[in-house]
């Protein structure tokens, strides 16, 4: 039997009280009905973050991309030309302007009225998207938590709310490869899948955060104890300094765990999940779908959407923040609710979501330094958190730094200090600087973010991307360092490929320099070129004007996700 996944809702009706006045009140006329935003203290977060530039993929039952309170915030594929019947960006999907439907295998990610449909299945994805990023301050309806973020709609659940694990796996790959920063999974299954675990690991390695629902059960049961009966993907996670997922469960307006909500050590954070007000799928030809808004949504699905919205705000304040930094900002800045949940300490996460505290706690990490032992030539980068990373060879070191060896600020540390440091991963080549090959194979690769390798399939592809003298960029590394890189086989560069993440490009007839990141180009301002230690020899010049990307925010200063070994 195929492994199944399901939406995580539980319908109950609870009356709510109106919120007190907020410090920041958007102009949306139905905002007063969104009491759940007041409960998670979102208004103070909006002073400094509103989701700008962040893409949240909603893998669900489909999203109403034409909804008047959402359509402005629907992601558009910058590499695709609408309705021309071609796969312009060569990502394997024809005319995927706004996402993809993996159930019907079409580029239309909206819900479908398939046999056996129900209103929950039709509306669910649109409701989730609305909680995350309904357009704010537009004089219509409601406001999403991250009301300036973009929603990437991906349909993997049918019109009755069920789906196949195989579609989830393919959809995660699609979301990551097409520029998602965050993936919302308001769904649950109870079958372990090694393949889905691996794709979630891969997404994390690609610096994409996945937020997952803990799941629901009949309210009479009090929810499922995930320590005894784990749900997935929620329980793929771990509680370490390299956490895989961010898992949400539901509490009511009094901060008490919802009777239907699952609980256990898998859970990271609690958020409101009862009687939430959001968007609905609209179809004038269907009598029960003639309202743009929906009421009385309950379930860990909705809690998950609130947490995804909070994560988008954290990411928009610090674009360099990776999954672990976002997770830490959220779970380390919750409000403790253990007293209201007797006997549940440690099973409903660190506390109830507090968006403002999470966003305002976000800051730039401390710098590290380069060090060596007095008796050894080996050089390490020492993180501020006391973890050491070896530069395995000189070519790797010089891909990150410039100048003469005498000018490098390398500390000499004692054996005792060295032994007190945690051993981290070896450092790989900086993305975009060189092409590499290993001495046990003729294959040539480009290095991208996360130490991933993109195989350049042949000399023709290499010439198309890097020019006739592309071989001058290639350095050969020993096979002993091949394990320092991630080679999942997904990334391949052919004659029609675009430049991978980390590339610096300069178009024909222009002096502007652009940095490629998640299918977007970001202009590198002169001061940022120096601050991020970009290298002039890394610039790919005379790029064809038709090699186009979406335009992201300019790089104006040091960004930690670009120069991760900053000293």
Coordinates of C-alpha atoms in Angstrom, one line a residue:
X1 CA 0.0 0.0 0.0
X2 CA 1.3 3.5 -0.8
X3 CA 2.3 5.6 2.3
X4 CA -0.4 8.2 3.0
X5 CA -0.4 11.7 4.4
X6 CA -3.3 13.7 5.5
X7 CA -4.3 17.3 6.3
X8 CA -4.1 18.2 10.0
X9 CA -7.3 19.9 10.9
X10 CA -9.9 19.2 13.6
X11 CA -13.2 21.0 13.3
X12 CA -14.7 22.5 16.5
X13 CA -16.6 25.7 17.2
X14 CA -15.5 28.0 20.0
X15 CA -16.6 31.6 20.5
X16 CA -13.8 34.1 20.9
X17 CA -13.4 37.5 22.5
X18 CA -12.2 40.5 20.6
X19 CA -8.5 41.5 21.1
X20 CA -7.5 44.6 22.9
X21 CA -5.8 47.4 20.9
X22 CA -2.6 46.6 19.1
X23 CA 0.5 48.6 18.7
X24 CA 0.4 48.0 14.9
X25 CA -3.0 47.7 13.3
X26 CA -3.1 47.0 9.5
X27 CA -5.9 48.5 7.4
X28 CA -7.5 45.1 6.7
X29 CA -11.2 45.4 7.7
X30 CA -11.5 41.8 9.1
X31 CA -8.3 42.0 11.0
X32 CA -10.3 42.4 14.3
X33 CA -11.4 38.8 13.9
X34 CA -7.8 37.5 13.9
X35 CA -7.5 37.3 17.6
X36 CA -4.9 34.6 17.2
X37 CA -2.4 37.2 15.9
X38 CA -2.8 39.1 19.2
X39 CA -2.2 36.0 21.2
X40 CA 1.2 35.4 19.6
X41 CA 2.4 39.0 19.9
X42 CA 2.9 39.7 16.3
X43 CA 2.3 43.4 16.2
X44 CA 5.7 44.4 17.7
X45 CA 7.4 42.1 15.2
X46 CA 5.9 44.0 12.3
X47 CA 7.9 47.1 13.4
X48 CA 11.0 45.5 12.0
X49 CA 10.0 42.6 9.8
X50 CA 7.1 42.0 7.4
X51 CA 8.3 39.0 5.3
X52 CA 9.8 40.9 2.4
X53 CA 11.8 38.8 0.0
X54 CA 10.9 35.4 1.7
X55 CA 9.3 32.6 -0.2
X56 CA 7.2 30.1 1.7
X57 CA 6.2 26.9 -0.2
X58 CA 2.8 25.6 0.9
X59 CA 2.6 21.9 0.1
X60 CA -1.1 21.2 0.5
X61 CA -4.4 20.7 -1.2
X62 CA -4.0 23.6 -3.6
X63 CA -4.1 27.4 -3.2
X64 CA -6.5 29.9 -4.7
X65 CA -3.9 31.9 -6.6
X66 CA -6.6 34.4 -7.8
X67 CA -7.9 35.2 -4.3
X68 CA -8.1 39.0 -4.0
X69 CA -6.5 38.9 -0.6
X70 CA -3.7 36.7 -1.7
X71 CA -2.9 36.9 -5.4
X72 CA -0.4 39.8 -5.0
X73 CA 1.6 37.5 -2.7
X74 CA 1.7 34.5 -5.0
X75 CA 5.1 33.5 -6.1
X76 CA 5.9 33.8 -9.8
X77 CA 8.6 31.7 -11.4
X78 CA 11.0 34.3 -12.9
X79 CA 12.4 31.9 -15.5
X80 CA 9.1 30.8 -17.1
X81 CA 7.1 32.4 -19.9
X82 CA 3.3 32.0 -19.3
X83 CA 1.4 29.6 -21.5
X84 CA 4.0 29.0 -24.2
X85 CA 4.0 25.3 -23.8
X86 CA 7.8 25.3 -23.1
X87 CA 9.9 24.5 -20.1
X88 CA 11.8 27.8 -20.3
X89 CA 13.8 27.5 -17.1
X90 CA 14.6 23.8 -17.8
X91 CA 13.4 22.7 -14.4
X92 CA 11.4 19.8 -15.7
X93 CA 8.0 21.5 -15.5
X94 CA 6.3 23.2 -18.4
X95 CA 4.6 26.6 -17.7
X96 CA 5.0 26.3 -13.9
X97 CA 4.3 30.0 -13.5
X98 CA 2.9 29.8 -10.0
X99 CA 3.9 26.3 -8.8
X100 CA 2.7 22.8 -9.6
X101 CA 0.0 20.3 -9.0
X102 CA 1.6 16.9 -8.3
X103 CA -1.8 15.2 -8.0
X104 CA -3.1 16.1 -11.4
X105 CA 0.4 16.7 -12.9
X106 CA -0.5 20.2 -14.2
X107 CA 0.9 23.7 -13.7
X108 CA -2.3 24.9 -12.1
X109 CA -1.8 24.6 -8.3
X110 CA -5.4 25.5 -7.4
X111 CA -7.8 23.0 -5.7
X112 CA -9.7 20.6 -8.0
X113 CA -13.3 19.4 -7.6
X114 CA -12.4 15.7 -8.0
X115 CA -14.9 12.9 -7.1
X116 CA -15.3 12.6 -3.4
X117 CA -14.1 16.1 -2.6
X118 CA -15.1 17.8 0.6
X119 CA -15.0 21.4 1.7
X120 CA -12.1 20.9 4.1
X121 CA -9.9 19.4 1.3
X122 CA -10.8 22.2 -1.1
X123 CA -10.3 25.1 1.3
X124 CA -7.4 23.8 3.4
X125 CA -4.4 25.0 1.4
X126 CA -5.9 28.4 0.8
X127 CA -6.6 28.8 4.5
X128 CA -3.0 27.9 5.4
X129 CA -1.6 30.3 2.8
X130 CA -3.8 33.1 4.1
X131 CA -2.6 32.6 7.7
X132 CA 1.0 32.8 6.5
X133 CA 0.8 35.6 4.0
X134 CA -2.6 37.1 3.2
X135 CA -1.8 40.6 1.8
X136 CA -1.7 43.1 4.6
X137 CA -2.7 46.8 4.5
X138 CA -4.6 46.4 1.3
X139 CA -8.0 47.4 2.7
X140 CA -9.3 43.9 2.1
X141 CA -10.1 41.0 4.4
X142 CA -7.3 39.9 6.7
X143 CA -3.6 40.0 7.2
X144 CA -1.1 37.2 7.1
X145 CA 1.6 36.9 9.8
X146 CA 4.2 37.6 7.1
X147 CA 2.0 39.8 4.9
X148 CA 4.8 40.8 2.5
X149 CA 6.1 37.2 1.9
X150 CA 5.5 35.2 -1.2
X151 CA 3.5 31.9 -1.3
X152 CA 4.8 29.1 -3.6
X153 CA 1.6 26.9 -4.1
X154 CA 2.3 23.2 -4.6
X155 CA -0.6 20.8 -4.6
X156 CA 0.2 17.3 -3.2
X157 CA -3.1 16.5 -1.4
X158 CA -6.3 15.6 -3.2
X159 CA -9.7 17.3 -2.8
X160 CA -10.5 15.1 0.2
X161 CA -7.3 16.0 2.0
X162 CA -5.3 12.8 1.3
X163 CA -2.1 12.4 -0.5
X164 CA 0.8 10.1 -1.4
X165 CA 4.2 10.3 0.3
X166 CA 5.8 10.0 -3.1
X167 CA 4.3 13.3 -4.2
X168 CA 5.5 14.9 -0.9
X169 CA 9.1 13.9 -1.7
X170 CA 9.0 15.2 -5.3
X171 CA 7.3 18.4 -4.2
X172 CA 10.0 19.1 -1.5
X173 CA 12.6 18.8 -4.2
X174 CA 10.6 21.1 -6.5
X175 CA 10.3 23.8 -3.7
X176 CA 14.0 23.7 -2.8
X177 CA 15.2 23.8 -6.4
X178 CA 12.9 26.7 -7.3
X179 CA 13.9 29.1 -4.5
X180 CA 11.7 28.4 -1.4
X181 CA 13.2 29.6 1.9
X182 CA 10.6 27.8 4.1
X183 CA 8.3 24.8 3.4
X184 CA 5.0 24.5 5.3
X185 CA 3.8 21.0 5.8
X186 CA 0.4 21.2 7.5
X187 CA -0.1 17.4 7.1
X188 CA 0.7 14.2 8.9
X189 CA 1.3 10.5 8.3
X190 CA 2.1 7.5 10.5
X191 CA 4.3 5.5 8.2
X192 CA 8.0 6.0 8.3
X193 CA 9.7 6.6 5.0
X194 CA 13.4 6.5 4.6
X195 CA 13.2 8.4 1.3
X196 CA 11.2 11.2 2.8
X197 CA 13.6 11.4 5.7
X198 CA 16.5 11.7 3.2
X199 CA 14.8 14.5 1.1
X200 CA 14.1 16.5 4.3
X201 CA 17.7 16.1 5.3
X202 CA 18.7 17.3 1.8
X203 CA 16.4 20.3 2.1
X204 CA 18.0 21.3 5.4
X205 CA 21.4 20.9 3.8
X206 CA 20.2 23.3 1.1
X207 CA 19.4 25.8 3.9
X208 CA 15.6 25.5 3.6
X209 CA 13.6 25.3 6.8
X210 CA 10.7 22.8 7.0
X211 CA 7.8 23.5 9.4
X212 CA 5.6 20.5 10.2
X213 CA 2.3 19.8 12.0
X214 CA 2.3 17.4 15.0
X215 CA -1.1 16.1 13.9
X216 CA -4.5 15.5 15.5
X217 CA -6.6 12.8 17.0
X218 CA -10.2 12.6 18.2
X219 CA -10.6 15.1 21.0
X220 CA -11.9 12.4 23.4
X221 CA -8.5 10.8 23.2
X222 CA -6.6 13.9 24.3
X223 CA -4.3 13.6 21.3
X224 CA -1.7 11.0 20.4
X225 CA 1.4 10.6 22.5
X226 CA 4.1 10.8 19.8
X227 CA 6.6 9.2 22.1
X228 CA 4.6 6.0 21.7
X229 CA 3.1 6.5 18.2
X230 CA 5.3 8.8 16.2
X231 CA 3.8 10.8 13.3
X232 CA 5.8 11.8 10.2
X233 CA 7.4 14.0 9.0
X234 CA 7.2 15.5 12.6
X235 CA 9.2 12.9 14.3
X236 CA 12.1 12.8 11.8
X237 CA 13.5 15.7 13.8
X238 CA 15.9 15.8 16.7
X239 CA 16.8 18.1 19.6
X240 CA 20.4 18.9 18.8
X241 CA 22.4 21.9 17.6
X242 CA 21.7 20.8 14.0
X243 CA 17.9 20.3 14.2
X244 CA 16.2 18.9 11.2
X245 CA 12.6 20.3 11.5
X246 CA 10.4 22.8 13.4
X247 CA 7.3 21.0 14.7
X248 CA 4.2 22.7 15.9
X249 CA 1.2 21.6 18.1
X250 CA -2.0 23.5 19.0
X251 CA -3.1 25.3 22.1
X252 CA -6.4 27.1 22.8
X253 CA -6.9 30.8 23.6
X254 CA -6.1 30.1 27.2
X255 CA -2.7 28.5 26.3
X256 CA -3.9 25.0 27.2
X257 CA -3.1 22.1 24.8
X258 CA -6.0 21.5 22.4
X259 CA -7.8 18.3 23.2
X260 CA -7.2 17.0 19.7
X261 CA -3.5 18.0 19.4
X262 CA -0.8 15.4 19.4
X263 CA 2.1 15.9 21.8
X264 CA 5.5 14.4 22.6
X265 CA 9.2 15.0 22.5
X266 CA 9.0 15.6 18.7
X267 CA 7.2 18.9 19.3
X268 CA 9.2 22.1 19.3
X269 CA 6.6 24.9 19.8
X270 CA 2.9 25.4 20.5
X271 CA 0.7 28.0 18.8
X272 CA -3.0 28.8 18.6
X273 CA -4.9 26.3 16.7
X274 CA -8.6 26.7 17.5
X275 CA -11.3 28.8 15.8
X276 CA -8.9 30.6 13.4
X277 CA -10.3 32.9 10.7
X278 CA -8.7 32.8 7.3
X279 CA -9.2 32.7 3.5
X280 CA -11.3 30.3 1.6
X281 CA -11.3 29.0 -2.0
X282 CA -13.9 30.9 -4.1
X283 CA -15.9 29.5 -6.9
X284 CA -19.1 31.3 -7.9
X285 CA -20.5 28.2 -9.6
X286 CA -20.4 26.2 -6.3
X287 CA -22.9 27.3 -3.7
X288 CA -20.8 26.2 -0.7
X289 CA -17.7 28.0 -2.0
X290 CA -19.2 31.5 -2.5
X291 CA -17.3 33.2 0.3
X292 CA -13.7 34.4 0.2
X293 CA -13.2 33.8 3.9
X294 CA -13.6 30.8 6.2
X295 CA -14.4 30.5 9.9
X296 CA -13.8 28.0 12.7
X297 CA -10.6 26.4 11.4
X298 CA -9.0 24.2 14.1
X299 CA -6.0 21.8 14.1
X300 CA -2.3 21.7 14.3
X301 CA -2.3 22.6 10.6
X302 CA -3.2 26.2 11.5
X303 CA -0.6 26.3 14.4
X304 CA 2.0 25.2 11.8
X305 CA 1.0 28.0 9.5
X306 CA 1.4 30.6 12.3
X307 CA 4.9 29.2 13.0
X308 CA 5.8 29.3 9.3
X309 CA 4.7 32.9 9.2
X310 CA 6.9 33.7 12.2
X311 CA 9.8 31.9 10.6
X312 CA 9.3 34.1 7.5
X313 CA 9.5 37.2 9.6
X314 CA 12.7 36.1 11.2
X315 CA 14.2 35.3 7.8
X316 CA 13.2 38.6 6.4
X317 CA 14.9 40.5 9.2
X318 CA 18.1 38.4 8.8
X319 CA 18.3 37.1 5.2
X320 CA 21.5 35.2 6.2
X321 CA 19.7 33.1 8.8
X322 CA 19.7 29.4 8.0
X323 CA 17.2 26.8 9.4
X324 CA 19.0 26.3 12.7
X325 CA 19.2 30.0 13.4
X326 CA 15.5 30.5 12.7
X327 CA 14.6 27.4 14.8
X328 CA 16.6 28.7 17.7
X329 CA 15.1 32.2 17.5
X330 CA 11.6 30.7 17.7
X331 CA 12.0 28.0 20.3
X332 CA 14.3 30.0 22.6
X333 CA 11.9 32.9 22.7
X334 CA 8.5 31.3 23.5
X335 CA 6.3 32.0 26.5
X336 CA 6.4 29.3 29.1
X337 CA 2.9 27.6 29.5
X338 CA 3.9 24.6 31.6
X339 CA 1.8 25.7 34.6
X340 CA -1.3 25.7 32.4
X341 CA -0.5 22.2 31.1
X342 CA 0.1 20.1 34.1
X343 CA 1.9 16.9 33.3
X344 CA 2.8 17.9 29.8
X345 CA 6.1 19.6 30.3
X346 CA 8.6 18.7 27.5
X347 CA 5.8 17.4 25.3
X348 CA 4.3 20.6 23.8
X349 CA 7.6 22.2 22.9
X350 CA 9.5 25.0 24.6
X351 CA 6.3 27.1 25.1
X352 CA 3.7 29.2 23.2
X353 CA 5.0 31.0 20.1
X354 CA 5.9 34.7 20.7
X355 CA 6.6 36.2 17.3
X356 CA 7.9 39.6 18.5
X357 CA 10.4 38.0 20.9
X358 CA 11.7 35.7 18.2
X359 CA 12.1 38.4 15.6
X360 CA 13.6 41.0 18.0
X361 CA 16.1 38.4 19.3
X362 CA 17.5 37.9 15.8
X363 CA 21.0 39.3 15.5
X364 CA 24.2 38.9 13.5
X365 CA 26.5 36.1 14.9
X366 CA 29.9 36.8 16.4
X367 CA 32.9 36.5 14.1
X368 CA 35.2 33.5 14.3
X369 CA 39.0 33.3 13.7
X370 CA 41.6 31.3 11.9
X371 CA 44.1 29.3 14.1
X372 CA 46.8 26.6 14.0
X373 CA 48.9 24.6 16.5
X374 CA 52.5 25.7 16.9
X375 CA 53.9 22.4 15.6
X376 CA 51.5 21.8 12.7
X377 CA 50.9 23.5 9.3
X378 CA 47.2 22.6 9.4
X379 CA 44.9 25.6 9.6
X380 CA 41.4 25.7 11.1
X381 CA 38.5 28.1 11.2
X382 CA 37.3 28.4 14.8
X383 CA 33.6 29.4 15.2
X384 CA 32.5 31.7 18.0
X385 CA 30.7 28.6 19.4
X386 CA 34.0 26.8 19.9
X387 CA 33.8 24.5 16.9
X388 CA 36.8 23.9 14.7
X389 CA 36.8 23.3 10.9
X390 CA 39.8 22.1 9.0
X391 CA 40.9 23.7 5.7
X392 CA 42.0 20.4 4.0
X393 CA 44.3 22.1 1.5
X394 CA 45.7 25.4 0.4
X395 CA 43.3 25.9 -2.6
X396 CA 40.3 25.6 -0.3
X397 CA 41.8 28.2 2.1
X398 CA 42.5 30.7 -0.7
X399 CA 39.0 30.3 -2.2
X400 CA 37.8 32.0 1.0
X401 CA 40.6 34.5 1.7
X402 CA 42.9 36.8 -0.3
X403 CA 46.3 38.4 0.0
X404 CA 49.7 37.1 1.0
X405 CA 50.3 34.4 3.7
X406 CA 52.2 37.0 5.8
X407 CA 49.1 39.2 5.9
X408 CA 46.7 36.5 7.2
X409 CA 45.6 36.8 10.8
X410 CA 46.2 33.3 12.0
X411 CA 46.4 32.7 15.7
X412 CA 48.6 30.1 17.3
X413 CA 46.8 28.2 20.0
X414 CA 47.9 25.7 22.6
X415 CA 47.2 22.0 22.4
X416 CA 44.9 22.3 25.5
X417 CA 42.9 25.1 23.8
X418 CA 42.7 23.0 20.6
X419 CA 41.5 20.0 22.5
X420 CA 38.7 22.0 24.1
X421 CA 37.1 22.7 20.7
X422 CA 34.4 20.6 19.1
X423 CA 35.4 18.9 15.9
X424 CA 33.3 20.2 13.0
X425 CA 33.1 19.3 9.3
X426 CA 36.0 20.0 7.0
X427 CA 35.7 23.2 4.9
X428 CA 34.9 22.8 1.2
X429 CA 35.6 25.2 -1.7
X430 CA 33.8 28.4 -1.7
X431 CA 30.8 28.3 -4.1
X432 CA 31.3 30.1 -7.4
X433 CA 35.1 30.6 -7.2
X434 CA 36.4 27.5 -9.0
X435 CA 35.2 24.4 -10.8
X436 CA 36.6 21.2 -9.2
X437 CA 37.3 17.6 -10.1
X438 CA 38.7 14.8 -8.0
X439 CA 41.8 12.9 -9.0
X440 CA 39.9 9.6 -9.3
X441 CA 37.4 10.8 -11.9
X442 CA 37.2 13.1 -15.0
X443 CA 33.9 14.6 -13.9
X444 CA 33.9 18.4 -13.4
X445 CA 31.6 20.1 -10.8
X446 CA 30.5 23.5 -9.8
X447 CA 30.2 24.0 -6.0
X448 CA 27.0 25.5 -4.6
X449 CA 25.7 26.5 -1.2
X450 CA 25.8 23.8 1.3
X451 CA 28.9 22.2 -0.3
X452 CA 26.7 20.6 -2.9
X453 CA 28.1 19.5 -6.3
X454 CA 26.5 20.3 -9.6
X455 CA 27.8 17.9 -12.3
X456 CA 28.7 19.8 -15.6
X457 CA 27.6 17.1 -18.0
X458 CA 30.0 17.8 -20.8
X459 CA 32.5 20.3 -22.4
X460 CA 29.7 21.9 -24.4
X461 CA 27.8 22.8 -21.2
X462 CA 31.0 24.0 -19.5
X463 CA 31.7 26.3 -22.5
X464 CA 28.2 27.6 -22.6
X465 CA 28.3 28.6 -18.9
X466 CA 32.0 29.5 -18.3
X467 CA 33.4 30.3 -21.8
X468 CA 35.8 28.7 -24.1
X469 CA 38.6 28.8 -21.5
X470 CA 36.5 27.1 -18.8
X471 CA 39.3 24.6 -18.1
X472 CA 41.3 27.4 -16.5
X473 CA 38.8 27.5 -13.7
X474 CA 39.2 23.8 -12.9
X475 CA 41.2 22.7 -9.9
X476 CA 41.9 19.0 -9.1
X477 CA 41.4 17.9 -5.5
X478 CA 42.5 14.6 -3.9
X479 CA 39.8 11.9 -3.6
X480 CA 40.4 11.9 0.1
X481 CA 38.4 15.2 0.4
X482 CA 35.5 14.0 -1.8
X483 CA 33.5 13.2 1.4
X484 CA 33.6 16.9 2.4
X485 CA 31.1 17.5 -0.4
X486 CA 27.4 16.6 -0.9
X487 CA 26.7 14.9 -4.2
X488 CA 23.1 13.9 -4.3
X489 CA 22.9 13.5 -8.1
X490 CA 20.0 16.0 -8.4
X491 CA 22.1 19.0 -9.7
X492 CA 23.3 18.7 -13.3
X493 CA 24.3 21.6 -15.6
X494 CA 23.7 21.1 -19.3
X495 CA 23.9 23.5 -22.3
X496 CA 20.7 25.2 -21.3
X497 CA 21.3 25.4 -17.6
X498 CA 21.5 28.6 -15.6
X499 CA 24.3 29.5 -13.2
X500 CA 24.2 27.7 -9.9
X501 CA 24.0 29.5 -6.5
X502 CA 27.1 31.4 -5.5
X503 CA 28.0 32.4 -9.0
X504 CA 29.1 36.0 -9.7
X505 CA 27.9 37.2 -13.2
X506 CA 28.3 40.3 -15.3
X507 CA 26.1 40.8 -18.4
X508 CA 27.4 41.8 -21.8
X509 CA 28.0 45.6 -22.0
X510 CA 27.4 46.2 -18.2
X511 CA 29.7 46.8 -15.3
X512 CA 27.1 45.6 -12.7
X513 CA 28.0 42.5 -10.8
X514 CA 25.2 40.1 -9.7
X515 CA 25.2 37.3 -7.2
X516 CA 23.1 34.2 -7.9
X517 CA 21.0 32.9 -5.0
X518 CA 18.0 30.6 -5.3
X519 CA 17.2 31.5 -8.9
X520 CA 17.4 35.2 -8.1
X521 CA 20.1 37.7 -9.0
X522 CA 21.2 40.1 -6.4
X523 CA 23.2 43.2 -7.3
X524 CA 26.5 43.4 -5.5
X525 CA 27.3 47.0 -4.4
X526 CA 31.0 48.0 -4.4
X527 CA 31.3 48.1 -0.6
X528 CA 29.6 44.6 -0.4
X529 CA 32.1 43.2 -2.9
X530 CA 34.9 44.0 -0.4
X531 CA 33.0 43.1 2.7
X532 CA 32.0 39.6 1.5
X533 CA 35.5 39.0 0.1
X534 CA 34.3 38.3 -3.4
X535 CA 37.1 37.6 -5.9
X536 CA 37.4 39.4 -9.3
X537 CA 38.7 36.2 -11.0
X538 CA 35.4 34.5 -10.0
X539 CA 33.2 36.9 -12.1
X540 CA 31.7 35.2 -15.1
X541 CA 31.8 38.0 -17.7
X542 CA 29.8 38.6 -21.0
X543 CA 26.8 36.7 -19.8
X544 CA 24.0 36.6 -22.4
X545 CA 21.2 39.1 -21.7
X546 CA 18.6 36.4 -22.1
X547 CA 20.1 34.5 -19.1
X548 CA 17.6 36.2 -16.8
X549 CA 16.6 35.7 -13.2
X550 CA 14.2 37.2 -10.7
X551 CA 15.7 40.3 -9.1
X552 CA 16.3 40.1 -5.3
X553 CA 17.5 42.5 -2.7
X554 CA 20.9 44.2 -3.4
X555 CA 23.8 43.0 -1.3
X556 CA 25.1 46.1 0.5
X557 CA 27.1 44.8 3.4
X558 CA 28.6 41.6 4.8
X559 CA 26.1 38.6 4.7
X560 CA 26.9 35.7 6.9
X561 CA 25.4 33.1 4.5
X562 CA 27.8 34.3 1.8
X563 CA 31.0 34.7 3.8
X564 CA 30.3 32.0 6.4
X565 CA 34.0 31.8 7.4
X566 CA 34.1 35.5 8.5
X567 CA 37.1 36.7 10.5

